[in-house]
mmCIF file of C-alpha atoms and ligand atoms in Angstrom:
data_model
loop_
_atom_site.group_PDB
_atom_site.id
_atom_site.type_symbol
_atom_site.label_atom_id
_atom_site.label_comp_id
_atom_site.label_asym_id
_atom_site.label_seq_id
_atom_site.Cartn_x
_atom_site.Cartn_y
_atom_site.Cartn_z
ATOM 1 C CA UNK A 631 57.138 52.653 104.297
ATOM 2 C CA UNK A 632 59.347 51.009 101.778
ATOM 3 C CA UNK A 633 62.106 48.544 102.467
ATOM 4 C CA UNK A 634 64.313 50.946 100.519
ATOM 5 C CA UNK A 635 64.016 53.517 103.345
ATOM 6 C CA UNK A 636 65.617 51.029 105.721
ATOM 7 C CA UNK A 637 68.252 50.170 103.099
ATOM 8 C CA UNK A 638 68.994 53.888 102.790
ATOM 9 C CA UNK A 639 69.182 54.342 106.569
ATOM 10 C CA UNK A 640 71.482 51.323 106.980
ATOM 11 C CA UNK A 641 73.774 52.547 104.217
ATOM 12 C CA UNK A 642 73.983 56.027 105.816
ATOM 13 C CA UNK A 643 74.726 54.514 109.243
ATOM 14 C CA UNK A 644 77.450 52.232 107.852
ATOM 15 C CA UNK A 645 79.148 55.143 106.055
ATOM 16 C CA UNK A 646 78.807 57.617 108.920
ATOM 17 C CA UNK A 647 82.002 58.507 110.830
ATOM 18 C CA UNK A 648 80.088 60.039 113.753
ATOM 19 C CA UNK A 649 76.488 59.091 114.498
ATOM 20 C CA UNK A 650 74.496 60.492 117.418
ATOM 21 C CA UNK A 651 71.214 59.084 118.729
ATOM 22 C CA UNK A 652 68.999 61.721 120.379
ATOM 23 C CA UNK A 653 66.212 60.116 122.397
ATOM 24 C CA UNK A 654 63.051 61.220 124.173
ATOM 25 C CA UNK A 655 60.241 59.612 126.151
ATOM 26 C CA UNK A 656 58.945 57.796 123.065
ATOM 27 C CA UNK A 657 61.832 55.312 123.104
ATOM 28 C CA UNK A 658 60.740 54.112 126.577
ATOM 29 C CA UNK A 659 56.972 53.875 125.945
ATOM 30 C CA UNK A 660 57.318 50.206 124.934
ATOM 31 C CA UNK A 661 59.137 49.624 128.217
ATOM 32 C CA UNK A 662 55.924 50.633 130.004
ATOM 33 C CA UNK A 663 56.821 54.248 130.790
ATOM 34 C CA UNK A 664 54.142 56.682 129.560
ATOM 35 C CA UNK A 665 55.222 59.702 127.503
ATOM 36 C CA UNK A 666 54.758 63.236 128.842
ATOM 37 C CA UNK A 667 52.619 64.519 125.962
ATOM 38 C CA UNK A 668 50.049 63.088 123.587
ATOM 39 C CA UNK A 669 47.248 60.653 124.359
ATOM 40 C CA UNK A 670 47.581 59.293 127.922
ATOM 41 C CA UNK A 671 50.617 61.498 128.483
ATOM 42 C CA UNK A 672 51.779 62.253 132.009
ATOM 43 C CA UNK A 673 51.031 65.976 131.664
ATOM 44 C CA UNK A 674 47.418 65.197 130.815
ATOM 45 C CA UNK A 675 47.060 63.724 134.320
ATOM 46 C CA UNK A 676 49.523 65.699 136.428
ATOM 47 C CA UNK A 677 50.420 69.372 136.557
ATOM 48 C CA UNK A 678 54.055 69.897 135.425
ATOM 49 C CA UNK A 679 54.212 72.732 137.987
ATOM 50 C CA UNK A 680 54.794 70.058 140.653
ATOM 51 C CA UNK A 681 58.178 69.524 138.976
ATOM 52 C CA UNK A 682 59.067 73.209 138.982
ATOM 53 C CA UNK A 683 62.052 73.826 141.270
ATOM 54 C CA UNK A 684 60.419 76.713 143.192
ATOM 55 C CA UNK A 685 57.323 74.623 143.942
ATOM 56 C CA UNK A 686 59.490 71.678 145.032
ATOM 57 C CA UNK A 687 61.415 73.842 147.527
ATOM 58 C CA UNK A 688 58.198 75.397 148.920
ATOM 59 C CA UNK A 689 56.104 72.213 148.942
ATOM 60 C CA UNK A 690 58.554 69.280 149.113
ATOM 61 C CA UNK A 691 56.016 66.751 150.447
ATOM 62 C CA UNK A 692 53.386 67.471 147.773
ATOM 63 C CA UNK A 693 56.009 67.546 145.036
ATOM 64 C CA UNK A 694 57.560 64.276 146.213
ATOM 65 C CA UNK A 695 54.130 62.590 146.224
ATOM 66 C CA UNK A 696 53.831 63.353 142.493
ATOM 67 C CA UNK A 697 57.482 62.466 141.778
ATOM 68 C CA UNK A 698 57.099 59.065 143.433
ATOM 69 C CA UNK A 699 53.941 58.277 141.450
ATOM 70 C CA UNK A 700 55.305 59.612 138.134
ATOM 71 C CA UNK A 701 58.731 58.071 138.187
ATOM 72 C CA UNK A 702 59.670 55.754 140.985
ATOM 73 C CA UNK A 703 56.615 53.533 140.758
ATOM 74 C CA UNK A 704 57.288 52.952 137.027
ATOM 75 C CA UNK A 705 61.048 52.846 136.946
ATOM 76 C CA UNK A 706 61.408 49.936 139.329
ATOM 77 C CA UNK A 707 59.623 47.631 136.850
ATOM 78 C CA UNK A 708 60.618 48.983 133.425
ATOM 79 C CA UNK A 709 63.236 47.216 131.318
ATOM 80 C CA UNK A 710 65.066 48.312 128.150
ATOM 81 C CA UNK A 711 63.199 47.428 124.941
ATOM 82 C CA UNK A 712 64.463 46.462 121.487
ATOM 83 C CA UNK A 713 65.144 50.071 120.533
ATOM 84 C CA UNK A 714 67.523 50.595 123.483
ATOM 85 C CA UNK A 715 69.212 47.256 122.784
ATOM 86 C CA UNK A 716 69.809 47.969 119.078
ATOM 87 C CA UNK A 717 71.483 51.278 120.005
ATOM 88 C CA UNK A 718 73.780 49.313 122.344
ATOM 89 C CA UNK A 719 74.568 46.839 119.554
ATOM 90 C CA UNK A 720 75.331 49.725 117.172
ATOM 91 C CA UNK A 721 77.660 51.306 119.752
ATOM 92 C CA UNK A 722 79.497 47.994 120.234
ATOM 93 C CA UNK A 723 79.873 47.663 116.439
ATOM 94 C CA UNK A 724 81.350 51.172 116.253
ATOM 95 C CA UNK A 725 78.298 52.538 114.450
ATOM 96 C CA UNK A 726 77.130 54.886 117.219
ATOM 97 C CA UNK A 727 79.332 57.522 118.870
ATOM 98 C CA UNK A 728 76.943 59.254 121.290
ATOM 99 C CA UNK A 729 73.551 58.913 122.903
ATOM 100 C CA UNK A 730 72.086 62.229 124.024
ATOM 101 C CA UNK A 731 68.949 61.431 125.986
ATOM 102 C CA UNK A 732 66.262 63.631 127.535
ATOM 103 C CA UNK A 733 65.094 60.620 129.548
ATOM 104 C CA UNK A 734 65.863 60.070 133.245
ATOM 105 C CA UNK A 735 64.831 56.387 133.320
ATOM 106 C CA UNK A 736 68.353 54.899 133.115
ATOM 107 C CA UNK A 737 67.218 52.438 130.404
ATOM 108 C CA UNK A 738 70.116 53.225 128.040
ATOM 109 C CA UNK A 739 72.548 52.309 130.838
ATOM 110 C CA UNK A 740 70.572 49.156 131.644
ATOM 111 C CA UNK A 741 70.680 48.217 127.950
ATOM 112 C CA UNK A 742 74.496 48.302 128.136
ATOM 113 C CA UNK A 743 75.211 51.539 126.268
ATOM 114 C CA UNK A 744 78.184 53.613 127.456
ATOM 115 C CA UNK A 745 78.532 56.949 125.641
ATOM 116 C CA UNK A 746 75.368 58.397 127.145
ATOM 117 C CA UNK A 747 74.817 62.043 128.028
ATOM 118 C CA UNK A 748 71.709 62.756 130.081
ATOM 119 C CA UNK A 749 70.384 66.203 129.236
ATOM 120 C CA UNK A 750 67.878 66.095 132.109
ATOM 121 C CA UNK A 751 69.894 64.048 134.611
ATOM 122 C CA UNK A 752 68.973 60.671 136.012
ATOM 123 C CA UNK A 753 66.399 59.479 138.550
ATOM 124 C CA UNK A 754 68.673 56.782 140.023
ATOM 125 C CA UNK A 755 70.396 59.168 142.412
ATOM 126 C CA UNK A 756 69.093 61.554 145.100
ATOM 127 C CA UNK A 757 71.093 64.553 146.276
ATOM 128 C CA UNK A 758 70.929 66.261 149.688
ATOM 129 C CA UNK A 759 70.250 69.985 149.223
ATOM 130 C CA UNK A 760 72.090 70.753 152.490
ATOM 131 C CA UNK A 761 75.276 68.655 152.540
ATOM 132 C CA UNK A 762 75.206 67.686 148.816
ATOM 133 C CA UNK A 763 75.837 64.014 149.504
ATOM 134 C CA UNK A 764 74.500 61.623 146.820
ATOM 135 C CA UNK A 765 72.465 58.498 147.593
ATOM 136 C CA UNK A 766 71.383 55.696 145.216
ATOM 137 C CA UNK A 767 67.589 55.699 145.141
ATOM 138 C CA UNK A 768 67.664 52.004 146.162
ATOM 139 C CA UNK A 769 68.930 53.057 149.621
ATOM 140 C CA UNK A 770 66.108 55.520 150.258
ATOM 141 C CA UNK A 771 62.861 54.610 151.989
ATOM 142 C CA UNK A 772 60.043 56.412 150.170
ATOM 143 C CA UNK A 773 57.344 55.409 152.638
ATOM 144 C CA UNK A 774 57.837 58.763 154.365
ATOM 145 C CA UNK A 775 57.906 61.815 152.101
ATOM 146 C CA UNK A 776 59.788 63.981 151.621
ATOM 147 C CA UNK A 777 62.892 61.770 152.133
ATOM 148 C CA UNK A 778 65.625 63.368 154.237
ATOM 149 C CA UNK A 779 69.376 62.909 154.412
ATOM 150 C CA UNK A 780 70.456 60.286 156.930
ATOM 151 C CA UNK A 781 73.669 62.259 157.547
ATOM 152 C CA UNK A 782 72.395 65.799 158.102
ATOM 153 C CA UNK A 783 68.579 65.641 157.920
ATOM 154 C CA UNK A 784 68.493 67.856 154.829
ATOM 155 C CA UNK A 785 65.865 67.563 152.074
ATOM 156 C CA UNK A 786 66.667 65.002 149.364
ATOM 157 C CA UNK A 787 65.961 65.870 145.720
ATOM 158 C CA UNK A 788 66.049 63.507 142.734
ATOM 159 C CA UNK A 789 69.176 64.224 140.682
ATOM 160 C CA UNK A 790 67.201 65.111 137.567
ATOM 161 C CA UNK A 791 66.574 68.564 136.121
ATOM 162 C CA UNK A 792 63.396 70.264 137.339
ATOM 163 C CA UNK A 793 61.642 72.901 135.290
ATOM 164 C CA UNK A 794 63.447 76.163 136.033
ATOM 165 C CA UNK A 795 66.813 74.435 136.675
ATOM 166 C CA UNK A 796 69.905 74.661 134.471
ATOM 167 C CA UNK A 797 71.031 71.744 132.275
ATOM 168 C CA UNK A 798 74.163 70.091 133.755
ATOM 169 C CA UNK A 799 77.320 71.354 132.007
ATOM 170 C CA UNK A 800 78.719 67.998 130.797
ATOM 171 C CA UNK A 801 75.669 66.751 128.872
ATOM 172 C CA UNK A 802 75.069 70.270 127.564
ATOM 173 C CA UNK A 803 78.573 70.664 126.156
ATOM 174 C CA UNK A 804 78.601 67.090 124.870
ATOM 175 C CA UNK A 805 75.263 67.629 123.103
ATOM 176 C CA UNK A 806 76.559 70.780 121.405
ATOM 177 C CA UNK A 807 79.783 69.000 120.444
ATOM 178 C CA UNK A 808 77.797 66.071 118.974
ATOM 179 C CA UNK A 809 75.505 68.468 117.106
ATOM 180 C CA UNK A 810 78.622 70.050 115.642
ATOM 181 C CA UNK A 811 80.211 66.906 114.252
ATOM 182 C CA UNK A 812 77.551 64.294 113.503
ATOM 183 C CA UNK A 813 77.250 62.903 109.966
ATOM 184 C CA UNK A 814 74.002 61.177 110.984
ATOM 185 C CA UNK A 815 71.680 62.347 113.760
ATOM 186 C CA UNK A 816 69.037 59.768 114.741
ATOM 187 C CA UNK A 817 66.065 61.335 116.580
ATOM 188 C CA UNK A 818 63.933 58.766 118.416
ATOM 189 C CA UNK A 819 60.619 59.491 120.159
ATOM 190 C CA UNK A 820 60.511 63.163 121.017
ATOM 191 C CA UNK A 821 58.058 66.004 120.358
ATOM 192 C CA UNK A 822 60.794 68.624 120.321
ATOM 193 C CA UNK A 823 58.695 70.804 122.641
ATOM 194 C CA UNK A 824 61.140 71.465 125.473
ATOM 195 C CA UNK A 825 63.860 74.100 125.525
ATOM 196 C CA UNK A 826 66.845 74.024 125.436
ATOM 197 C CA UNK A 827 66.980 70.309 124.515
ATOM 198 C CA UNK A 828 64.997 71.019 121.361
ATOM 199 C CA UNK A 829 67.768 73.275 120.014
ATOM 200 C CA UNK A 830 70.174 70.370 119.540
ATOM 201 C CA UNK A 831 68.696 68.619 116.468
ATOM 202 C CA UNK A 832 68.380 71.848 114.426
ATOM 203 C CA UNK A 833 72.010 72.609 115.285
ATOM 204 C CA UNK A 834 73.044 69.186 113.976
ATOM 205 C CA UNK A 835 71.117 69.898 110.761
ATOM 206 C CA UNK A 836 72.818 73.294 110.371
ATOM 207 C CA UNK A 837 76.170 71.556 110.731
ATOM 208 C CA UNK A 838 75.423 69.191 107.867
ATOM 209 C CA UNK A 839 74.057 66.093 109.635
ATOM 210 C CA UNK A 840 71.537 63.871 107.866
ATOM 211 C CA UNK A 841 68.494 63.748 110.154
ATOM 212 C CA UNK A 842 66.745 60.397 110.538
ATOM 213 C CA UNK A 843 63.648 60.481 112.735
ATOM 214 C CA UNK A 844 61.663 57.649 114.316
ATOM 215 C CA UNK A 845 58.289 58.548 115.794
ATOM 216 C CA UNK A 846 54.771 57.141 115.838
ATOM 217 C CA UNK A 847 53.584 60.509 114.554
ATOM 218 C CA UNK A 848 55.147 63.660 113.096
ATOM 219 C CA UNK A 849 56.922 65.921 115.587
ATOM 220 C CA UNK A 850 58.014 69.571 115.447
ATOM 221 C CA UNK A 851 61.134 68.361 113.628
ATOM 222 C CA UNK A 852 59.444 66.310 110.895
ATOM 223 C CA UNK A 853 58.371 69.130 108.533
ATOM 224 C CA UNK A 854 61.409 71.294 109.317
ATOM 225 C CA UNK A 855 64.677 69.327 109.565
ATOM 226 C CA UNK A 856 63.956 65.614 109.086
ATOM 227 C CA UNK A 857 65.473 64.010 105.981
ATOM 228 C CA UNK A 858 64.151 60.456 106.513
ATOM 229 C CA UNK A 859 61.031 59.923 108.638
ATOM 230 C CA UNK A 860 60.408 56.345 109.796
ATOM 231 C CA UNK A 861 56.844 56.445 111.123
ATOM 232 C CA UNK A 862 56.308 53.677 113.647
ATOM 233 C CA UNK A 863 57.128 52.359 117.086
ATOM 234 C CA UNK A 864 60.749 52.753 118.144
ATOM 235 C CA UNK A 865 61.287 49.030 118.815
ATOM 236 C CA UNK A 866 59.839 48.021 115.423
ATOM 237 C CA UNK A 867 61.741 50.634 113.430
ATOM 238 C CA UNK A 868 65.011 49.925 115.237
ATOM 239 C CA UNK A 869 64.409 46.187 114.758
ATOM 240 C CA UNK A 870 64.202 46.722 110.985
ATOM 241 C CA UNK A 871 67.346 48.871 111.008
ATOM 242 C CA UNK A 872 69.113 46.152 113.001
ATOM 243 C CA UNK A 873 68.196 43.540 110.361
ATOM 244 C CA UNK A 874 69.711 45.706 107.622
ATOM 245 C CA UNK A 875 72.841 46.447 109.639
ATOM 246 C CA UNK A 876 73.616 43.037 111.112
ATOM 247 C CA UNK A 877 71.890 40.280 109.137
ATOM 248 C CA UNK A 878 73.924 39.977 105.904
ATOM 249 C CA UNK A 879 71.739 37.072 104.799
ATOM 250 C CA UNK A 880 68.814 39.483 104.531
ATOM 251 C CA UNK A 881 70.845 42.054 102.650
ATOM 252 C CA UNK A 882 71.066 41.605 98.921
ATOM 253 C CA UNK A 883 74.132 43.884 98.732
HETATM 254 N N1 LIG B 2374 57.845 54.870 119.506
HETATM 255 C C1 LIG B 2374 58.350 56.048 119.028
HETATM 256 N N2 LIG B 2374 57.869 57.264 119.387
HETATM 257 C C2 LIG B 2374 56.838 57.278 120.257
HETATM 258 C C3 LIG B 2374 56.256 56.099 120.794
HETATM 259 C C4 LIG B 2374 56.803 54.854 120.375
HETATM 260 N N3 LIG B 2374 56.331 53.681 120.814
HETATM 261 N N4 LIG B 2374 55.236 56.458 121.629
HETATM 262 C C5 LIG B 2374 55.198 57.806 121.626
HETATM 263 N N5 LIG B 2374 56.140 58.295 120.798
HETATM 264 C C6 LIG B 2374 56.468 59.709 120.525
HETATM 265 C C7 LIG B 2374 55.307 60.658 120.572
HETATM 266 O O1 LIG B 2374 54.694 60.764 119.280
HETATM 267 C C8 LIG B 2374 56.002 61.977 120.959
HETATM 268 O O2 LIG B 2374 56.500 62.660 119.810
HETATM 269 O O3 LIG B 2374 57.339 60.109 121.573
HETATM 270 C C9 LIG B 2374 57.191 61.505 121.802
HETATM 271 C C10 LIG B 2374 56.997 61.736 123.296
HETATM 272 O O4 LIG B 2374 56.969 63.123 123.471
HETATM 273 P P1 LIG B 2374 57.059 63.737 124.943
HETATM 274 O O5 LIG B 2374 56.212 62.967 125.860
HETATM 275 O O6 LIG B 2374 56.884 65.228 124.817
HETATM 276 O O7 LIG B 2374 58.556 63.408 125.387
HETATM 277 P P2 LIG B 2374 59.862 64.250 125.129
HETATM 278 O O8 LIG B 2374 59.847 64.896 123.782
HETATM 279 O O9 LIG B 2374 61.007 63.373 125.454
HETATM 280 O O10 LIG B 2374 59.753 65.389 126.274
HETATM 281 C C11 LIG B 2374 60.880 66.199 126.472
HETATM 282 O O11 LIG B 2374 59.734 67.206 128.346
HETATM 283 O O12 LIG B 2374 58.513 67.045 130.296
HETATM 284 C C12 LIG B 2374 59.781 67.211 129.785
HETATM 285 O O13 LIG B 2374 61.792 66.658 130.859
HETATM 286 C C13 LIG B 2374 60.689 66.091 130.204
HETATM 287 O O14 LIG B 2374 62.490 65.043 128.953
HETATM 288 C C14 LIG B 2374 61.132 65.459 128.881
HETATM 289 C C15 LIG B 2374 60.942 66.601 127.913
#
């Protein structure tokens, strides 16, 4: 992949009035969180049905046992990687307007980004299905599953979107707004397999955005909407973009 591709990407990002980053599980793989699909993916070891809302309500203990293993054991140790940190630096430099993420790992927040919209919610909070109180996950003892509300005894559910649940209104409307007005749309680490999240990038393309995609391998988007495909690990590709954007000494222009 030529140096000129990174020059081209940096020039597009510098000229762009409204840039959106759209991230999936691939951006967090180098933080130690496995992806859902592909080699070693979570769904090759666990049945996604355990994260279907009907199953959770009928079998809360069994569902929570999977949830704890899949998410809470990993998330306590994972840290943002270079890719998250470069997005934060771009936001601070006024080069990034929105992050729309499918991830629930809170790593964009931990990297210091602000304009984040979480299409599938966030795992940091639990909600009581009876009294609707919220609790930070740090306050909940997960030695006894399923966790229950200390106020009313109701069942606690992670505040992320289960299969079969609706996308929260704010991230949904913000994603559609971003898809409507982005000059550059930067897709990082997603297969594009899951509805309705996977409708957002094609909408951005229809509205005239230039699509830049970072992935270790082609995704559903690559042959259809991607204008510039940077094949490689998110942290490496974002590191090269960072050099072009912020290290004038390396830039010959
Ligand atoms: N750098 C960049 N991309 C990577 C890396 C990496 N180091 N490692 C893997 N990838 C890519 C894979 O090639 C794949 O395209 O990241 C993508 C991960 O795909 P998925 O696991 O399907 O993740 P995602 O697309 O975010 O899934 C969407 O599915 O299960 C639901 O709600 C869950 O939000 C998730 C949604």
